[in-house]
Coordinates of C-alpha atoms in Angstrom, one line a residue:
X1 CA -21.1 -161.4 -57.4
X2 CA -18.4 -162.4 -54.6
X3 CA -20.1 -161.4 -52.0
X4 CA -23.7 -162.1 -52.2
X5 CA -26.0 -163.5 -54.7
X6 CA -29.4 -162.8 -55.0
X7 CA -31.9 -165.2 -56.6
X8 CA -35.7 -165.6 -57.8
X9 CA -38.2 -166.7 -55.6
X10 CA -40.0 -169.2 -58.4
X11 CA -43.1 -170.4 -55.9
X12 CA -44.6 -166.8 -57.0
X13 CA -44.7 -162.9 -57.6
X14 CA -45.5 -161.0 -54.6
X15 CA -49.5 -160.7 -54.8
X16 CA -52.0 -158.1 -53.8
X17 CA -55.7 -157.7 -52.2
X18 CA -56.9 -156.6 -55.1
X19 CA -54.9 -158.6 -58.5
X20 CA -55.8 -157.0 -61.8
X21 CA -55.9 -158.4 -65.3
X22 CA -52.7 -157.4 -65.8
X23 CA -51.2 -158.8 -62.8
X24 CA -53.0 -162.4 -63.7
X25 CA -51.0 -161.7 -67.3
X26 CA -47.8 -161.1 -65.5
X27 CA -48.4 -164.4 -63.5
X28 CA -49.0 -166.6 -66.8
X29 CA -45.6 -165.2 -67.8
X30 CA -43.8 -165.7 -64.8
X31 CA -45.2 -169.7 -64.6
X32 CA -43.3 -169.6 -68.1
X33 CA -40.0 -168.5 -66.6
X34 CA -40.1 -164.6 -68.0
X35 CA -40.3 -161.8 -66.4
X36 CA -43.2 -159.7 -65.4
X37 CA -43.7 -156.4 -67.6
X38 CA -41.6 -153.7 -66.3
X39 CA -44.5 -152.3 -64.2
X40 CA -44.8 -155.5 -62.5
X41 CA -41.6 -155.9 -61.9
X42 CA -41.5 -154.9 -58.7
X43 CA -43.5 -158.3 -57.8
X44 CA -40.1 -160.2 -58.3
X45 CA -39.0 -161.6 -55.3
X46 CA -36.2 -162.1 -54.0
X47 CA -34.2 -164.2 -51.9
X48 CA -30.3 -163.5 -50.9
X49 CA -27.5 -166.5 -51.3
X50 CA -23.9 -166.9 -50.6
X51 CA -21.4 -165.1 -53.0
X52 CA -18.8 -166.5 -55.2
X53 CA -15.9 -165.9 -53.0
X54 CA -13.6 -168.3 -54.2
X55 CA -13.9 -166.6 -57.8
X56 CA -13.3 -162.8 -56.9
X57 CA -9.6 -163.5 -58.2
X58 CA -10.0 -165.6 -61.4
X59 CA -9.6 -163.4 -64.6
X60 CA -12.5 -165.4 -66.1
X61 CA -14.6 -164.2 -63.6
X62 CA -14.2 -160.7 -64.5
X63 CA -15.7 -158.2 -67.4
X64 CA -16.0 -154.8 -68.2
X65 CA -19.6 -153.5 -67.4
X66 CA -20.9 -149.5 -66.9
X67 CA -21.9 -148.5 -63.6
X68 CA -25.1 -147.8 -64.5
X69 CA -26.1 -151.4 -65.3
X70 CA -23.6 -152.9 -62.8
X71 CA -23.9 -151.2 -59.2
X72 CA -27.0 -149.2 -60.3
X73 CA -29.7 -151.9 -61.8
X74 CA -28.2 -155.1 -61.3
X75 CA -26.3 -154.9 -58.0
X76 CA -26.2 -158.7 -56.3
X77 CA -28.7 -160.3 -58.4
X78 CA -27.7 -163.1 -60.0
X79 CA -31.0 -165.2 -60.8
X80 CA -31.4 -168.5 -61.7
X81 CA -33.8 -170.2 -63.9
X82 CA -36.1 -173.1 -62.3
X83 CA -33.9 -175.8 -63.5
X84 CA -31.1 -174.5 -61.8
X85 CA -28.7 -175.2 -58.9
X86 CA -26.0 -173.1 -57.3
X87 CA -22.6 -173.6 -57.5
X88 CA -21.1 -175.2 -54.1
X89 CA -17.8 -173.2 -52.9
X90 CA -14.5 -174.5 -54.8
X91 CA -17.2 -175.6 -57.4
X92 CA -15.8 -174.4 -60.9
X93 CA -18.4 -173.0 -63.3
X94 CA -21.0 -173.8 -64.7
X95 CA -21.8 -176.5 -62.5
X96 CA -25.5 -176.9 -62.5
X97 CA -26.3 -173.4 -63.0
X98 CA -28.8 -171.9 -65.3
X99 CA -28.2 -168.3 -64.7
X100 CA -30.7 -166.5 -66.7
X101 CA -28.0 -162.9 -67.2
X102 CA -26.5 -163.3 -70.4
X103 CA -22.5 -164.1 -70.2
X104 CA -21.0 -161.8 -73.2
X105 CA -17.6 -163.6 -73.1
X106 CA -19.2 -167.1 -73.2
X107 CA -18.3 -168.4 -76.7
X108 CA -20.9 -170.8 -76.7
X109 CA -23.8 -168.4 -76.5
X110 CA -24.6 -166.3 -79.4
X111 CA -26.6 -162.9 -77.5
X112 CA -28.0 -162.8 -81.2
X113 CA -30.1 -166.1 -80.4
X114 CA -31.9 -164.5 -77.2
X115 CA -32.3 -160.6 -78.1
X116 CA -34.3 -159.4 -81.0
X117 CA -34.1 -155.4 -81.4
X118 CA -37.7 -154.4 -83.2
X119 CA -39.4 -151.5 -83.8
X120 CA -41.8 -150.6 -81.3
X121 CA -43.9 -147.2 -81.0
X122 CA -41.2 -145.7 -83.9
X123 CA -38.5 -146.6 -81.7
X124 CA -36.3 -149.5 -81.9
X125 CA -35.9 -151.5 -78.5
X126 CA -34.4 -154.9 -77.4
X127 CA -36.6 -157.6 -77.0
X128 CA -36.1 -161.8 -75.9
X129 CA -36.2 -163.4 -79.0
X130 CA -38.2 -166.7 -79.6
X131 CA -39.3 -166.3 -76.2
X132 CA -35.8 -167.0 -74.7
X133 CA -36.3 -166.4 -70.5
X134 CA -32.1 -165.4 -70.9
X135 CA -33.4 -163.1 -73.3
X136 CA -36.2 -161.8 -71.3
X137 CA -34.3 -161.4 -67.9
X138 CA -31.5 -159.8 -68.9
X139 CA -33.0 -157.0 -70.7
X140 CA -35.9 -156.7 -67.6
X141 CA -33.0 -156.4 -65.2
X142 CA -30.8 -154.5 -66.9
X143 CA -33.3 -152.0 -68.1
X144 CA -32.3 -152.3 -71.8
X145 CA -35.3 -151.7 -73.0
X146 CA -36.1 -148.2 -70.6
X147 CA -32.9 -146.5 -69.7
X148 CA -33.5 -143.0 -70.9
X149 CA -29.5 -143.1 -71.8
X150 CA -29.6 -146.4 -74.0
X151 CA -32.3 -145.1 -75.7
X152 CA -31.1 -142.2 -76.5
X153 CA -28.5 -144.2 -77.8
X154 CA -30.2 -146.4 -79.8
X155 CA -31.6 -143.6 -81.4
X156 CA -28.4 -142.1 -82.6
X157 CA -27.2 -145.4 -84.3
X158 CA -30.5 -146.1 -86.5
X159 CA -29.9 -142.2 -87.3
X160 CA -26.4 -143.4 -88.5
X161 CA -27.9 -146.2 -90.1
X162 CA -30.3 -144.5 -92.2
X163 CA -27.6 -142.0 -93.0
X164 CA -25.1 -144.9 -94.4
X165 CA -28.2 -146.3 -96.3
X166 CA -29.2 -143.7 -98.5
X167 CA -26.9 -144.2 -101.4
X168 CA -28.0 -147.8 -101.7
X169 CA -31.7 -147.0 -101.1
X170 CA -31.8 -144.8 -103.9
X171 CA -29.7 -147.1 -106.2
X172 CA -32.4 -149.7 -105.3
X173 CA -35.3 -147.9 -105.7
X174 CA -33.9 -146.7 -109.6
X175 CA -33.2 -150.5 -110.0
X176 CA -29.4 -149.8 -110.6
X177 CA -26.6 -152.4 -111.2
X178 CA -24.6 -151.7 -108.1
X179 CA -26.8 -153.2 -105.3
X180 CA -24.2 -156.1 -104.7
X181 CA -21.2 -153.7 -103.9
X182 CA -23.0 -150.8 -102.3
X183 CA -24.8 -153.1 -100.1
X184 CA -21.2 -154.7 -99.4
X185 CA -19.9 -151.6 -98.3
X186 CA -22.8 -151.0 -96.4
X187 CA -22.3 -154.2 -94.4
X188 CA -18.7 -153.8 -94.0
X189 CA -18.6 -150.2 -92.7
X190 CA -21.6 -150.7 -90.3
X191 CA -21.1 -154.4 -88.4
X192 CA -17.1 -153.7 -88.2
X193 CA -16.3 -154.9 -85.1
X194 CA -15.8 -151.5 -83.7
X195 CA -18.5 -150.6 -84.1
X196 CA -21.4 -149.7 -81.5
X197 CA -24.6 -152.0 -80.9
X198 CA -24.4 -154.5 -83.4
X199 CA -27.1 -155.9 -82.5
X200 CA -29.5 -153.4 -83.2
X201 CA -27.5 -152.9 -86.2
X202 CA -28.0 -156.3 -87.5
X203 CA -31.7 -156.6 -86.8
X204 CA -31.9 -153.1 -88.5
X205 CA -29.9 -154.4 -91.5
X206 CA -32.5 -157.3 -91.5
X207 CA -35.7 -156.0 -91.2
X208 CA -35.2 -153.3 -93.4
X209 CA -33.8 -155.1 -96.5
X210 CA -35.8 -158.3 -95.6
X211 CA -34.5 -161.7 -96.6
X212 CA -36.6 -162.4 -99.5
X213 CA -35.2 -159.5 -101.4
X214 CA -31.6 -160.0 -100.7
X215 CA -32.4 -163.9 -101.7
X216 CA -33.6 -162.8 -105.3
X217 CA -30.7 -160.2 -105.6
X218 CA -28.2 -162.8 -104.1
X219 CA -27.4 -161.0 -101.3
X220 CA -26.4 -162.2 -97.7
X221 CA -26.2 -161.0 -94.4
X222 CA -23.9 -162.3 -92.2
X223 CA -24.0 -162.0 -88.3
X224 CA -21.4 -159.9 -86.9
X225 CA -18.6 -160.8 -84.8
X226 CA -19.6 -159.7 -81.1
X227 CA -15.9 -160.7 -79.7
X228 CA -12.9 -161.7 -80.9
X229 CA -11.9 -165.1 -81.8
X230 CA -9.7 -166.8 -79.6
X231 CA -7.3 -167.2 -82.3
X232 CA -6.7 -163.2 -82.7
X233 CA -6.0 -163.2 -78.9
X234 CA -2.0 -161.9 -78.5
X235 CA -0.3 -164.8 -76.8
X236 CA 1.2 -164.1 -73.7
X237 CA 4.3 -166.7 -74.2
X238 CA 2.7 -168.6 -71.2
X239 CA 2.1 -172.4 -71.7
X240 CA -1.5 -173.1 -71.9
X241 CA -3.5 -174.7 -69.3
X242 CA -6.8 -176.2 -68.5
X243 CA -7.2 -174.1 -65.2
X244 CA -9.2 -176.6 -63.1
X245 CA -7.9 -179.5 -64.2
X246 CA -4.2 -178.3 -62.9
X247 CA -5.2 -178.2 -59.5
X248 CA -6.8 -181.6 -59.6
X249 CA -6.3 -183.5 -56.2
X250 CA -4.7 -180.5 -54.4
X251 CA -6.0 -179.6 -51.0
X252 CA -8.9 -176.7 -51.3
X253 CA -6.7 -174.5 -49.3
X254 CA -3.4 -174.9 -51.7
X255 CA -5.5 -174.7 -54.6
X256 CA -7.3 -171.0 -53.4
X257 CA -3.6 -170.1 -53.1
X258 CA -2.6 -171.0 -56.3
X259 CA -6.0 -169.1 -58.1
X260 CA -4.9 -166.0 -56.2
X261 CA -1.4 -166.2 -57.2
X262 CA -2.3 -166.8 -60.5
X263 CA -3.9 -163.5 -61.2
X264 CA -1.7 -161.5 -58.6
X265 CA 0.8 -158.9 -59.8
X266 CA 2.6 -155.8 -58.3
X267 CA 5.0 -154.5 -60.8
X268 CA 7.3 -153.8 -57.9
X269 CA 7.7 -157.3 -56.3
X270 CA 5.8 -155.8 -53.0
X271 CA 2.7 -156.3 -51.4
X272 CA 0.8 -153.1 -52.2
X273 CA -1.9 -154.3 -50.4
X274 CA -0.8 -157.1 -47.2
X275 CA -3.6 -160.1 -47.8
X276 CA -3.9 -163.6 -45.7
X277 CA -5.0 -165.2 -49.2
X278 CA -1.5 -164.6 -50.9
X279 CA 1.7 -166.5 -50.4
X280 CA 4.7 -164.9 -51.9
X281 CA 6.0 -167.4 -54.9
X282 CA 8.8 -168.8 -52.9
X283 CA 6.8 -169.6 -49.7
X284 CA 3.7 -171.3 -52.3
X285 CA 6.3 -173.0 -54.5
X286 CA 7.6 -175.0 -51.4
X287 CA 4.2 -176.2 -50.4
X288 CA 3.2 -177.5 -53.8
X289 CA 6.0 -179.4 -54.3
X290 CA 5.2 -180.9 -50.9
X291 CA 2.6 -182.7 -52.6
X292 CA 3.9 -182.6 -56.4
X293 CA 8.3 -182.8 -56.0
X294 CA 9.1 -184.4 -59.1
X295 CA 7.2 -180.9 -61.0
X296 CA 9.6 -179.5 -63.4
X297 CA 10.0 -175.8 -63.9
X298 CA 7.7 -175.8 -66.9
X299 CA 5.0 -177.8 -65.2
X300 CA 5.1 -175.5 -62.1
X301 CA 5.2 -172.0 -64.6
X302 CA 2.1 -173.9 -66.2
X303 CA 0.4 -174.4 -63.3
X304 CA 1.1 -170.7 -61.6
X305 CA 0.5 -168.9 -65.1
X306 CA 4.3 -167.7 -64.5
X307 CA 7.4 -168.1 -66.5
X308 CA 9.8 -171.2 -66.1
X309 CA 12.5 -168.9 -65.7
X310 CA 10.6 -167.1 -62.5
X311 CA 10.2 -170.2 -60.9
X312 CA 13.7 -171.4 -61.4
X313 CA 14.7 -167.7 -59.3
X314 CA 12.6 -168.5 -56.7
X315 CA 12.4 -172.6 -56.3
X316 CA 13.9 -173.7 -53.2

């Protein structure tokens, strides 16, 4: 969140006159780090913290997410687990933080390791696997687990499921020869990745063809791939760059500049919208080389995320 960034208040849940047994079992999970069951959710404190200002304009910064979760659950909140520290302004990610919302572009985290879908009361939900907090929090604050629209959803795809399982259910069940391709095909048609909730689909895949049997028919079951590899990404023709490390020992302000101009475009060359934090190229490229004037036009088009042949036009 730019603006504001709301986190837990760890010393403890907001208490009543009166607490029940429940309440006391929402406390025990709350010393853990989890969340409070959704009816005691409304115990979570919370207090309000600066924004990430400095970030609004960094494409790394920036996912897709439904309004629904975004603007209508989550809002500003941004919590923190115990361990962690927020990020001081100009302060790159991650810092010291711990934040306890799942990242689904971080390549580093697997949302397989933290969130289990089971089968609870006939339906399947999400749940925090092996007692993950990231797990737990995401899924409380988001609502995964209640959202009359998501489970709805849910529904639909283990009604999918079930439909793309019958062949090999009933080739099982007659002990047939062609387990090993139809259960294949199975797994390629269902975790494509474009396909919906993969997740659930996985966990579906695992509990109900359990790993025991698919060890004795010599089966496996791969996880799927939740984004695309970094190596699939279309190039852009635009030399690389370690994005912090560029602006290494530039002033704050000059550096700012550069992350805005970095991710600012106007097909038309004009200023759309008139903003104090943009320069236009010419006017920033003069007071960079104030500091760096022996930067070539390659070094400069790495640094700005802009073609040596743009800077070239408008270098004075």
């Amino acid at each position: 969140p730019k603006g504001r960034a709301d986190d837990i208040e760890w010393s403890a849940l907001a208490t009543g006159k009166n607490p029940t047994p429940a309440d006391l079992e929402d406390d025990g999970r709350f010393d853990r780090g989890l969340p409070p069951r959704r009816d005691g959710f409304t115990r979570v404190r919370w207090k309000p913290r600066r924004g990430y200002w400095w970030l609004a304009w960094t494409w790394e910064n920036l996912v897709f997410g439904c309004t629904g979760c975004n603007s209508g659950v989550k809002g500003c909140r941004f919590p923190q687990a115990r361990t962690g520290s927020a990020l001081r302004p100009h302060e790159p990610p991650p810092g010291e933080e711990r934040p306890l919302l799942l990242d689904p572009t971080d390549p580093a985290e697997d949302p397989l390791d933290h969130i289990q879908y089971r089968r609870v009361n006939k339906r399947w939900i999400p749940t925090w696997r092996d007692a993950s907090p990231q797990g737990a929090w995401t899924i409380a604050l988001l609502r995964l687990d209640t959202s009359p629209a998501l489970l709805t959803a849910y529904d639909r795809r283990v009604k999918r499921l079930e439909g793309c399982a019958r062949r090999l259910d009933d080739v099982r069940a007659a002990g047939g020869s062609s387990v090993r391709e139809l259960w294949q095909a199975l797994c390629d048609d269902v975790l494509a990745p474009n396909e919906e909730l993969l997740g659930l689909t996985y966990d579906w895949l695992d509990a109900r063809y359990p790993a025991a049997w698919r060890e004795a028919e010599g089966l496996s079951l791969d996880r799927p791939i939740l984004r695309v590899p970094d190596a699939q990404v279309v190039s852009t023709g635009r030399p690389a760059v370690a994005p912090i490390a560029a602006l290494a020992g530039l002033p704050e302000r000059l550096a700012d500049l550069i992350r805005v101009a970095r991710n600012y475009r106007v097909p038309t060359g004009e200023r759309l919208q008139p903003s104090v934090e943009h320069l236009p190229l010419p006017e920033l490229l003069a007071e960079i080389l104030v500091l760096r004037p022996n930067a070539s036009d390659e070094e400069l088009g790495a640094l700005l995320r802009r073609e040596p042949t743009t800077i070239r036009k408008n270098r004075r």
